[in-house]
Short mmCIF file of N, CA and C in Angstrom, two decimals:
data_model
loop_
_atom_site.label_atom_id
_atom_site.label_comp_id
_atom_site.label_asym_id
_atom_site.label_seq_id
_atom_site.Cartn_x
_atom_site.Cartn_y
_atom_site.Cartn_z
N UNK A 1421 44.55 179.51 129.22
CA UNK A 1421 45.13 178.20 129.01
C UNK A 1421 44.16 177.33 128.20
N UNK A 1422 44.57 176.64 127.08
CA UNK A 1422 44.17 175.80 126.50
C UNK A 1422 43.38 174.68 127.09
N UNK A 1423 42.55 173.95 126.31
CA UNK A 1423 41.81 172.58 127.27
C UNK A 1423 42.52 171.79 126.53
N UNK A 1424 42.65 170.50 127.69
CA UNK A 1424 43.48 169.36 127.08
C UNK A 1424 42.30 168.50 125.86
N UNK A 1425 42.87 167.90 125.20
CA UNK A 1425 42.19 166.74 124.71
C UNK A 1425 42.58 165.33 124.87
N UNK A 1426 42.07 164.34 125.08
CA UNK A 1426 42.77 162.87 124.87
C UNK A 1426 42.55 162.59 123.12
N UNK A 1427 44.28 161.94 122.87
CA UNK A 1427 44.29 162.06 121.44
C UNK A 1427 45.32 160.99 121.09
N UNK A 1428 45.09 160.35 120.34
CA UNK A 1428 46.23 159.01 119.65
C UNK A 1428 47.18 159.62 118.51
N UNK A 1429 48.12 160.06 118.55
CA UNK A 1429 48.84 160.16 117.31
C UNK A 1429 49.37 158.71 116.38
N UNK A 1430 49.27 158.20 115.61
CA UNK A 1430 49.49 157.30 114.35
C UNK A 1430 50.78 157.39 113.60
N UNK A 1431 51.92 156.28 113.79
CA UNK A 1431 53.10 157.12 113.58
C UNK A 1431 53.90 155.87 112.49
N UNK A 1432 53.87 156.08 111.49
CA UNK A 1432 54.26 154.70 110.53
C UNK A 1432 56.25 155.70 110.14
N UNK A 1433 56.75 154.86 110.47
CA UNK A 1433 58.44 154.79 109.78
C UNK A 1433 58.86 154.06 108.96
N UNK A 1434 59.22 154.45 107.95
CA UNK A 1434 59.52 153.77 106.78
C UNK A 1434 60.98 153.73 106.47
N UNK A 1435 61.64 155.26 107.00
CA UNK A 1435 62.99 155.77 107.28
C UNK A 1435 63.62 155.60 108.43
N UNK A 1436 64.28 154.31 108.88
CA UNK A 1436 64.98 153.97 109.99
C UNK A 1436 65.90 155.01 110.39
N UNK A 1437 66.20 155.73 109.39
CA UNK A 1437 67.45 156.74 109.66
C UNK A 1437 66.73 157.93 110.74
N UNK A 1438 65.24 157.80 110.69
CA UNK A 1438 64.73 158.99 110.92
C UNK A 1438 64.35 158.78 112.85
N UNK A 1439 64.54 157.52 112.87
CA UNK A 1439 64.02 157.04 113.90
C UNK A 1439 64.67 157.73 115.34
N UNK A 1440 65.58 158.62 115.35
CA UNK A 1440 66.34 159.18 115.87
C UNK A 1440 65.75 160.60 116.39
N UNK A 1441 65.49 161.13 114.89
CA UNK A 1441 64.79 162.08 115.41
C UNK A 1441 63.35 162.15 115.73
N UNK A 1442 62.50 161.02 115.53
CA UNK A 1442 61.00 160.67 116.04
C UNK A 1442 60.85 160.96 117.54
N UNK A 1443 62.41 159.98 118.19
CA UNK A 1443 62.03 159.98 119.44
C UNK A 1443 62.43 161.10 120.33
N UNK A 1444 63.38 161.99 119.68
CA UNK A 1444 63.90 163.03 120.19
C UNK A 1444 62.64 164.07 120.20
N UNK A 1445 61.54 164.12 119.19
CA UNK A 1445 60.32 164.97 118.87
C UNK A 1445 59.20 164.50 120.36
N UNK A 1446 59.69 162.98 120.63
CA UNK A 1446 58.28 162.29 121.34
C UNK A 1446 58.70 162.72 122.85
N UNK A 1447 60.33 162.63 122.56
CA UNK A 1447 60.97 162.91 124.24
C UNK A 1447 60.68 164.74 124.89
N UNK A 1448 60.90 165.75 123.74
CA UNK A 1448 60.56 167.32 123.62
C UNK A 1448 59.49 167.19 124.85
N UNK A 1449 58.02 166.18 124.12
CA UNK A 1449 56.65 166.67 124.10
C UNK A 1449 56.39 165.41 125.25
N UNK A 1450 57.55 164.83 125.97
CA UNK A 1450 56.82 163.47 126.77
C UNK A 1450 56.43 163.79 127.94
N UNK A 1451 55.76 165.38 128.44
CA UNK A 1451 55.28 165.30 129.10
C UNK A 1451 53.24 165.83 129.09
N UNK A 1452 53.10 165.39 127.82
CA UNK A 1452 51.92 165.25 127.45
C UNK A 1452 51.48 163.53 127.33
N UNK A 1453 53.03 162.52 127.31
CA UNK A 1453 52.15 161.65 126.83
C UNK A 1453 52.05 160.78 127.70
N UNK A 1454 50.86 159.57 127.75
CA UNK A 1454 50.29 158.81 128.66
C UNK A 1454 50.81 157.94 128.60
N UNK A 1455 50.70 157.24 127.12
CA UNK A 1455 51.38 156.02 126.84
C UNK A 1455 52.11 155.58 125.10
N UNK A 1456 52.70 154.67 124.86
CA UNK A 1456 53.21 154.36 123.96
C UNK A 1456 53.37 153.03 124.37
N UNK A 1457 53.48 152.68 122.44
CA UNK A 1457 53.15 151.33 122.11
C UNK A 1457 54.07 151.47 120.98
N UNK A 1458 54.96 150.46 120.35
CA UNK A 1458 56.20 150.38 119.44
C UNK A 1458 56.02 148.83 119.24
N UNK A 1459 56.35 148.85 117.33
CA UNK A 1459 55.75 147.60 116.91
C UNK A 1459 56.80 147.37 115.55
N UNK A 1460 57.89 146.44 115.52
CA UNK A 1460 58.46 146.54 114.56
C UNK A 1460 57.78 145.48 113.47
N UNK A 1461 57.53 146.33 112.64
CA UNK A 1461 57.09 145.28 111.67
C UNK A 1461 58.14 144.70 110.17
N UNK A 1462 58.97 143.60 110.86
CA UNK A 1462 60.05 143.58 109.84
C UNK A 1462 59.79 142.84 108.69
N UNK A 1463 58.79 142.40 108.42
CA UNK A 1463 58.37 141.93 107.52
C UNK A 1463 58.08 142.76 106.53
N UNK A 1464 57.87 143.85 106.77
CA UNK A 1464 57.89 145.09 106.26
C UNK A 1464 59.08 146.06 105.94
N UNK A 1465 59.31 145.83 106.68
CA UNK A 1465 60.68 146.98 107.23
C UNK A 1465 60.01 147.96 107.18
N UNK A 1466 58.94 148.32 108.08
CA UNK A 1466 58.82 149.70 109.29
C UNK A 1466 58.50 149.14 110.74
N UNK A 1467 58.05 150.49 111.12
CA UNK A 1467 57.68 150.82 112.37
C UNK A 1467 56.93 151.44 112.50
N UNK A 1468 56.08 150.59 113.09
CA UNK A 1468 54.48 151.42 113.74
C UNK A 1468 54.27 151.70 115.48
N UNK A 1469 54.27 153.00 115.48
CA UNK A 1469 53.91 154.09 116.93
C UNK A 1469 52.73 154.44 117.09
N UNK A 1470 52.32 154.18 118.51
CA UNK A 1470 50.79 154.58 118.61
C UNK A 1470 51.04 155.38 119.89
N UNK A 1471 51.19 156.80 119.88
CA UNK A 1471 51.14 157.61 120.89
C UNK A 1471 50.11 157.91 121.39
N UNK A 1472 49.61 158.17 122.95
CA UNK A 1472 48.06 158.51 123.20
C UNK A 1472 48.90 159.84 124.30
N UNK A 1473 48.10 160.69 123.84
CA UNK A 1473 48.33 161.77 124.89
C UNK A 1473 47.02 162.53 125.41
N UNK A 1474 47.17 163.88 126.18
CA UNK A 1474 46.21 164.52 126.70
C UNK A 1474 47.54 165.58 127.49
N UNK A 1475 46.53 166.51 125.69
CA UNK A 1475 47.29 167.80 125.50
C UNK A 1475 46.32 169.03 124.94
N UNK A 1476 47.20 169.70 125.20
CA UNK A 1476 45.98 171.09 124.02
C UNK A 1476 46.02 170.56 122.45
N UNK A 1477 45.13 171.17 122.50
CA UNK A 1477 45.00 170.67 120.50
C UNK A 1477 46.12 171.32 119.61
N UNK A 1478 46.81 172.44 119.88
CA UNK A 1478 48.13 172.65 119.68
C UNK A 1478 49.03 172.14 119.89
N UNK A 1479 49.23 171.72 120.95
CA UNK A 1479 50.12 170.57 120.94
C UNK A 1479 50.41 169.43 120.43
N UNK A 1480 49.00 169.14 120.39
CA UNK A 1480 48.92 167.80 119.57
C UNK A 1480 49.18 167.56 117.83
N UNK A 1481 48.76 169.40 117.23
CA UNK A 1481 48.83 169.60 116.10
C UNK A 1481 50.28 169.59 115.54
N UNK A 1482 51.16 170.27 116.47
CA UNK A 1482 52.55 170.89 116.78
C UNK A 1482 53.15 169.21 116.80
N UNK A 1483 52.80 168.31 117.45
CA UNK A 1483 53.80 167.15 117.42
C UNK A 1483 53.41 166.33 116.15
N UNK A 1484 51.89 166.32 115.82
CA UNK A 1484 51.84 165.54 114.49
C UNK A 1484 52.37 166.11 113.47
N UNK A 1485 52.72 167.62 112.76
CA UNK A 1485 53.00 168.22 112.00
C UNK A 1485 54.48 168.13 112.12
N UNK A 1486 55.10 167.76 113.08
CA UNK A 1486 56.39 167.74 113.02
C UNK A 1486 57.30 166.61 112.67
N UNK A 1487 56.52 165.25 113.36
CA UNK A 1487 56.55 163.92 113.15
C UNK A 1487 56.49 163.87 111.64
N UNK A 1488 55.60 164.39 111.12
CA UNK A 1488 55.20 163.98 109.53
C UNK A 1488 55.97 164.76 108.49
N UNK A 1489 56.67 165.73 108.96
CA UNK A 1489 57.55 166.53 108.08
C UNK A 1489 59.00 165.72 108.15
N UNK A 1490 59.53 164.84 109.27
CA UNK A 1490 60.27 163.54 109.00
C UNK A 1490 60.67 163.03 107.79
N UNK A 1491 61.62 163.06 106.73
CA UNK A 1491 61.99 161.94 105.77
C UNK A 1491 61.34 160.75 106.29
N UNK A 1492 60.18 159.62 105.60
CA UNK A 1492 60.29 158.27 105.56
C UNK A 1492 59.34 158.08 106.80
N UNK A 1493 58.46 159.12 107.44
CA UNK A 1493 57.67 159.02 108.87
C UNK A 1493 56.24 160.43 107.96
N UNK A 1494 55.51 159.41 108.59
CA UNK A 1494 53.94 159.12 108.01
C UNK A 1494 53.39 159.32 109.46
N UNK A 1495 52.64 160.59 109.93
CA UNK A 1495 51.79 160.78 111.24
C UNK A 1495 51.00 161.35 111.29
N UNK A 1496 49.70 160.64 111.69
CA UNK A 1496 48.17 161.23 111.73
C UNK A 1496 47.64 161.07 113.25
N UNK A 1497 46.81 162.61 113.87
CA UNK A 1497 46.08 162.22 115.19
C UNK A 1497 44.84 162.13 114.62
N UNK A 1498 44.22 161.75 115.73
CA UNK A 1498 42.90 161.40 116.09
C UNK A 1498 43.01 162.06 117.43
N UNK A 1499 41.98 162.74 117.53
CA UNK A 1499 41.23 163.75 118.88
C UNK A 1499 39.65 163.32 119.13
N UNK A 1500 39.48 163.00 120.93
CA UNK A 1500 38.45 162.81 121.07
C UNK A 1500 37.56 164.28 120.76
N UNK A 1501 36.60 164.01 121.44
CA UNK A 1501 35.88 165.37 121.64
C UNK A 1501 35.57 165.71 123.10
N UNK A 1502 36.26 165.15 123.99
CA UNK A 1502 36.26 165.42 125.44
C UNK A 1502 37.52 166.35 125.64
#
């Protein structure tokens, strides 16, 4: 078995249309995650997600790579080293 890591995924939406399937990706994997934070920025017209989990590093790779293959959704982690 894998070691967990604590890790922030970075989740910018640009594609409202996509927003559907973001959360359907976050709901798959929500039992890695700790917390979430959702920030509409309409001044912009996106949406900024700050996922923090504590998962295997596959996992974590597996949800950012999937998030970011999204039309119009932009997602980067950050992994501690604990």
């Amino acid at each position: 078995m894998a070691e967990n890591r604590v890790a922030v995924i970075a989740i910018i939406v640009e594609n409202m249309e996509s927003a559907s399937q973001v959360n359907a990706i976050l709901h798959d994997y929500s039992s890695y995650i700790v917390g979430r934070m959702g920030l509409p920025y309409r001044e912009r017209k996106v949406s900024i997600i700050n996922i923090v989990l504590d998962a295997p590093q596959d996992a974590i790779n597996t949800i950012a790579g999937k998030l970011g293959r999204l039309s119009g959704v932009t997602a980067k982690a950050v992994c501690s080293n604990l």
